[in-house]
XYZ file of C-alpha atoms in Angstrom:
327
model
C 14.794 -12.599 -16.609
C 16.768 -10.476 -17.567
C 19.291 -7.547 -15.421
C 17.372 -5.169 -15.389
C 16.309 -3.795 -11.934
C 12.571 -5.083 -11.117
C 12.091 -1.857 -8.603
C 12.516 0.476 -11.350
C 10.257 1.317 -13.947
C 11.555 1.973 -17.728
C 9.750 4.632 -20.524
C 9.489 3.842 -23.451
C 10.509 6.191 -26.203
C 8.776 4.678 -28.824
C 6.372 0.991 -30.141
C 9.734 -0.907 -31.137
C 10.617 -1.206 -27.364
C 12.377 0.514 -24.717
C 15.126 3.948 -25.438
C 15.981 6.506 -24.750
C 13.355 8.905 -23.436
C 12.168 10.945 -26.264
C 12.785 14.870 -26.638
C 9.223 16.169 -26.171
C 10.298 19.778 -26.957
C 9.601 20.842 -31.108
C 11.686 19.534 -33.368
C 14.643 22.916 -34.785
C 14.799 24.059 -38.284
C 16.740 21.762 -40.913
C 17.711 25.217 -42.805
C 17.340 28.408 -42.233
C 14.607 28.880 -44.320
C 12.040 26.741 -42.712
C 9.716 28.534 -40.853
C 10.415 28.921 -37.231
C 8.065 27.370 -35.526
C 6.107 28.388 -31.716
C 7.501 26.892 -28.911
C 4.472 25.256 -26.654
C 2.421 26.896 -25.120
C 3.554 24.783 -20.595
C -0.007 23.315 -20.917
C 1.066 21.357 -24.394
C 4.379 20.754 -23.085
C 2.625 18.707 -19.813
C -0.364 16.894 -21.816
C 2.888 15.644 -24.350
C 3.906 14.368 -22.406
C 0.903 12.666 -20.569
C 0.674 11.789 -24.066
C 4.185 10.002 -24.686
C 4.014 8.389 -20.629
C 0.446 6.277 -22.138
C 0.152 6.517 -25.847
C 3.477 6.410 -27.222
C 5.619 9.305 -29.235
C 2.948 8.816 -32.675
C -0.445 10.089 -30.844
C 2.239 13.141 -29.779
C 3.098 13.590 -33.882
C -0.281 13.607 -33.508
C -1.463 16.096 -30.863
C 0.877 18.499 -33.178
C -0.577 18.454 -36.324
C -4.114 19.345 -34.570
C -2.321 22.091 -33.059
C -0.498 22.952 -36.429
C 3.164 22.304 -34.238
C 4.588 20.209 -36.622
C 6.080 20.966 -40.564
C 4.425 18.815 -42.794
C 5.480 14.950 -43.569
C 6.951 14.845 -39.907
C 5.003 11.689 -38.048
C 2.493 10.894 -40.646
C 0.997 8.126 -40.270
C -2.613 7.038 -40.888
C -5.356 5.667 -38.706
C -4.850 2.311 -38.807
C -0.630 2.764 -39.025
C -1.222 4.660 -35.671
C -4.039 2.233 -33.560
C -0.574 -0.387 -34.424
C 1.547 1.176 -32.757
C -0.420 2.881 -29.591
C -1.384 -0.968 -28.964
C 2.303 -1.707 -29.358
C 3.288 0.808 -26.855
C 0.395 0.459 -24.251
C 1.176 -3.711 -24.199
C 5.349 -3.111 -24.010
C 4.799 -0.735 -21.650
C 2.214 -2.944 -19.027
C 4.802 -6.138 -20.541
C 7.371 -3.920 -18.592
C 5.113 -3.523 -15.968
C 4.265 -7.053 -14.872
C 7.581 -8.273 -15.344
C 9.220 -5.295 -13.016
C 6.653 -7.372 -10.248
C 7.345 -11.259 -11.072
C 11.139 -10.262 -10.630
C 10.606 -8.773 -7.041
C 7.854 -11.131 -6.417
C 10.723 -14.617 -6.775
C 12.898 -11.866 -4.938
C 10.716 -12.909 -2.250
C 9.423 -16.497 -2.505
C 8.290 -17.791 0.852
C 10.208 -21.033 1.054
C 7.670 -23.063 2.725
C 3.707 -22.968 1.033
C 0.159 -24.536 2.963
C -2.391 -26.256 0.887
C -4.935 -25.408 -1.170
C -5.415 -24.845 -5.273
C -4.863 -21.616 -7.173
C -8.136 -19.728 -8.731
C -7.152 -18.171 -12.352
C -9.826 -15.824 -12.735
C -7.911 -14.607 -9.433
C -4.621 -14.515 -10.828
C -6.258 -12.870 -14.410
C -7.837 -9.762 -12.378
C -3.934 -9.309 -10.445
C -2.650 -9.789 -13.455
C -4.866 -6.895 -15.861
C -4.014 -4.746 -11.861
C -0.238 -5.263 -12.454
C -0.288 -3.997 -15.751
C -1.483 -0.886 -15.736
C 0.646 0.044 -12.109
C 4.222 1.218 -13.516
C 4.986 3.198 -9.342
C 7.632 1.596 -8.438
C 6.113 1.817 -4.496
C 2.512 0.314 -6.142
C 4.450 -2.061 -7.259
C 6.476 -3.628 -4.926
C 3.107 -3.492 -3.186
C 1.608 -5.198 -5.742
C 3.685 -8.257 -4.965
C 3.693 -8.672 -1.565
C -0.167 -9.187 -2.344
C 1.959 -12.001 -5.023
C 3.640 -13.898 -2.852
C 0.821 -13.892 0.235
C -1.734 -15.648 -2.086
C 1.588 -18.231 -3.378
C 1.493 -19.309 0.024
C -1.417 -19.366 0.942
C -4.454 -19.120 -1.417
C -7.817 -16.764 -0.956
C -5.205 -14.502 1.459
C -5.862 -11.918 -0.952
C -9.462 -11.642 -1.794
C -11.064 -10.679 -4.858
C -11.911 -7.099 -3.270
C -8.456 -6.439 -3.106
C -7.403 -7.372 -5.702
C -10.799 -5.056 -7.619
C -10.007 -2.238 -5.001
C -6.653 -1.539 -5.254
C -5.594 -0.318 -8.758
C -7.757 2.812 -7.241
C -6.156 3.915 -4.593
C -3.518 6.684 -5.578
C 0.379 6.463 -4.147
C -0.484 9.378 -1.714
C -3.662 7.593 -0.679
C -1.086 4.446 0.361
C 1.903 6.830 2.394
C -1.934 7.766 5.015
C -2.687 4.314 4.898
C 0.769 3.858 5.901
C 0.582 6.291 8.479
C -2.744 5.009 10.155
C -1.345 1.104 9.213
C 1.542 1.307 11.414
C -0.667 1.319 14.720
C -3.000 -1.164 13.414
C -3.366 -4.608 16.414
C -3.980 -7.455 13.821
C -7.485 -5.235 12.444
C -8.256 -2.722 14.194
C -6.825 0.792 15.494
C -7.172 2.090 18.848
C -8.939 5.305 19.484
C -6.710 7.240 20.783
C -7.341 10.569 21.970
C -7.444 13.178 17.966
C -4.638 15.246 18.951
C -2.453 11.750 19.336
C -2.769 11.497 15.755
C -3.076 15.143 14.684
C 1.058 14.694 16.200
C 1.469 11.391 13.674
C 0.833 13.639 11.007
C -3.209 11.817 10.199
C -5.594 14.102 10.774
C -9.726 13.702 11.476
C -10.083 14.215 7.760
C -7.706 12.271 6.107
C -9.235 8.834 9.102
C -12.560 9.678 7.248
C -10.773 10.103 3.936
C -9.289 6.548 4.381
C -13.116 5.159 4.643
C -13.554 5.985 1.633
C -10.690 5.306 0.416
C -13.274 1.937 1.220
C -9.305 1.006 4.470
C -10.954 2.326 7.282
C -14.510 2.557 9.185
C -14.809 4.836 12.212
C -18.622 4.427 13.858
C -17.943 5.723 16.928
C -19.093 2.677 18.869
C -16.754 0.458 17.398
C -15.757 -1.633 20.994
C -13.067 -4.324 20.667
C -13.904 -6.836 24.080
C -11.139 -8.788 24.909
C -11.076 -11.790 26.926
C -8.714 -13.295 28.688
C -7.283 -17.063 27.068
C -6.626 -18.201 30.805
C -8.671 -19.910 33.817
C -7.276 -18.365 36.572
C -6.230 -14.448 35.509
C -7.654 -12.986 33.572
C -4.229 -12.713 30.488
C -5.127 -11.638 26.715
C -2.008 -11.113 23.877
C -1.817 -7.765 22.104
C -0.345 -8.158 18.703
C 1.246 -4.930 17.297
C 3.469 -4.278 14.254
C 7.159 -6.386 16.229
C 6.204 -6.254 19.524
C 3.608 -8.011 21.674
C 2.232 -5.928 24.596
C 1.314 -9.025 27.136
C -2.147 -7.542 28.762
C -3.344 -8.584 32.565
C -5.165 -8.758 35.416
C -6.188 -11.287 38.440
C -9.607 -10.748 37.512
C -9.683 -14.240 35.894
C -14.181 -13.107 34.854
C -12.260 -9.281 33.139
C -12.560 -8.178 29.882
C -10.907 -5.631 27.652
C -12.670 -3.110 25.914
C -11.244 -0.674 23.874
C -12.425 2.485 21.280
C -11.609 1.212 18.167
C -11.336 2.618 14.383
C -11.507 -1.320 12.114
C -9.910 -1.948 9.856
C -12.113 -3.157 6.352
C -10.866 -6.631 4.431
C -9.686 -4.301 2.029
C -7.278 -2.775 4.405
C -6.164 -5.677 6.575
C -5.271 -7.260 3.759
C -2.491 -4.159 2.866
C -1.871 -3.772 6.517
C -0.570 -7.575 6.193
C 1.778 -6.958 3.603
C 3.593 -3.692 4.232
C 4.447 -4.708 8.157
C 5.729 -7.970 5.974
C 7.511 -5.159 3.443
C 8.823 -3.640 6.076
C 6.935 -0.766 5.265
C 5.333 -0.283 9.044
C 7.618 -0.254 12.126
C 6.235 -0.059 16.196
C 5.868 3.769 17.064
C 6.644 3.974 20.407
C 4.427 6.860 21.475
C 1.640 4.782 20.490
C 2.513 1.938 23.113
C 3.222 4.805 26.196
C -0.772 5.827 24.949
C -1.941 2.266 25.162
C -0.533 2.066 28.576
C -2.322 4.533 30.506
C -5.523 2.865 28.765
C -5.461 0.175 29.750
C -3.830 1.210 33.222
C -7.432 3.523 33.619
C -9.282 -0.240 33.160
C -6.625 -0.689 36.171
C -4.550 -3.800 33.925
C -1.380 -4.905 34.308
C 1.332 -4.373 30.740
C 4.474 -6.786 29.765
C 5.838 -5.980 26.495
C 8.696 -8.728 24.242
C 9.772 -8.311 21.268
C 8.953 -10.211 18.041
C 11.626 -12.187 16.631
C 9.145 -14.848 14.141
C 5.775 -15.134 14.314
C 4.614 -19.005 12.320
C 1.152 -16.136 10.507
C 0.236 -12.832 11.447
C -1.942 -14.288 14.732
C 1.221 -16.489 15.511
C 3.868 -15.764 17.438
C 6.778 -18.597 16.463
C 9.462 -16.508 18.285
C 9.809 -13.966 20.907
C 12.051 -12.200 23.826
C 11.538 -12.090 27.441
C 8.956 -10.140 28.549
C 9.040 -7.404 30.482
C 6.025 -5.830 32.772
C 5.592 -1.440 31.292
C 3.622 1.548 33.445
C 3.914 4.882 32.642
C 1.976 7.863 34.167
C -0.805 8.132 34.480
C -2.683 11.540 32.760
């Protein structure tokens, strides 16, 4: 491992290796007699930026030639040379992305692993997606998913690996806001006004459905049966809180209208939680308590201190009763 910060993403200035960013402005004439070159338009400058980042400087010089914006002999590479230099640049950039994710993954590896055999096809697909991910925020998520698969083979399904490259950074940030309300694989469907206050509009929830992260069917409900025989009792594990829902009648059922997270959304939400990107929202807990109180249930809350897995809490604080004023 080198000393480069794993979360940083360097730009490759040439095909030979990492260097300082290459200025995108046109070169100045070497002498007063040299013809003055026109200033590139903002659109061409932006196109140059995109080309240098993705393909390398050699392709930019060729592009300048199309626009007659380079002096003769500057960047005159043949087709084969351009292809070779572009290939070198692309593969160096992809290698840098892979190593950044691996460096971060090594830092967060768990002490123990579950039984299971690794799937070589999974690894090939995974690192193909990693290689084309330069964004730091997305790279952290890829590293967390890799660690999840190392800990328990099969934890990150091929569906997640296939869909994640199509998720934009903006889409990830939107999902992060919505996943802040996830209880395992569902979000309680509160009044839309609540989500609007949390910067998640109805249209944005539909957008998350288009990304394949959420199911928004109006008739989706989650029904909970008692985990005890002498009275109704069930636990909702929400972020770093455990909510215990109780009722004297053991035959009572708790029904919550909900949005359901898809497999893709569930795995991403779990990874964001483990990465520390999600914390419990007090306002959401208050609305949850109101919702279950309307059905006649009582609620207690405890802090989750340690999880054995996403479904099991191994250590928590003492439970304390909570109640809120009904509206």
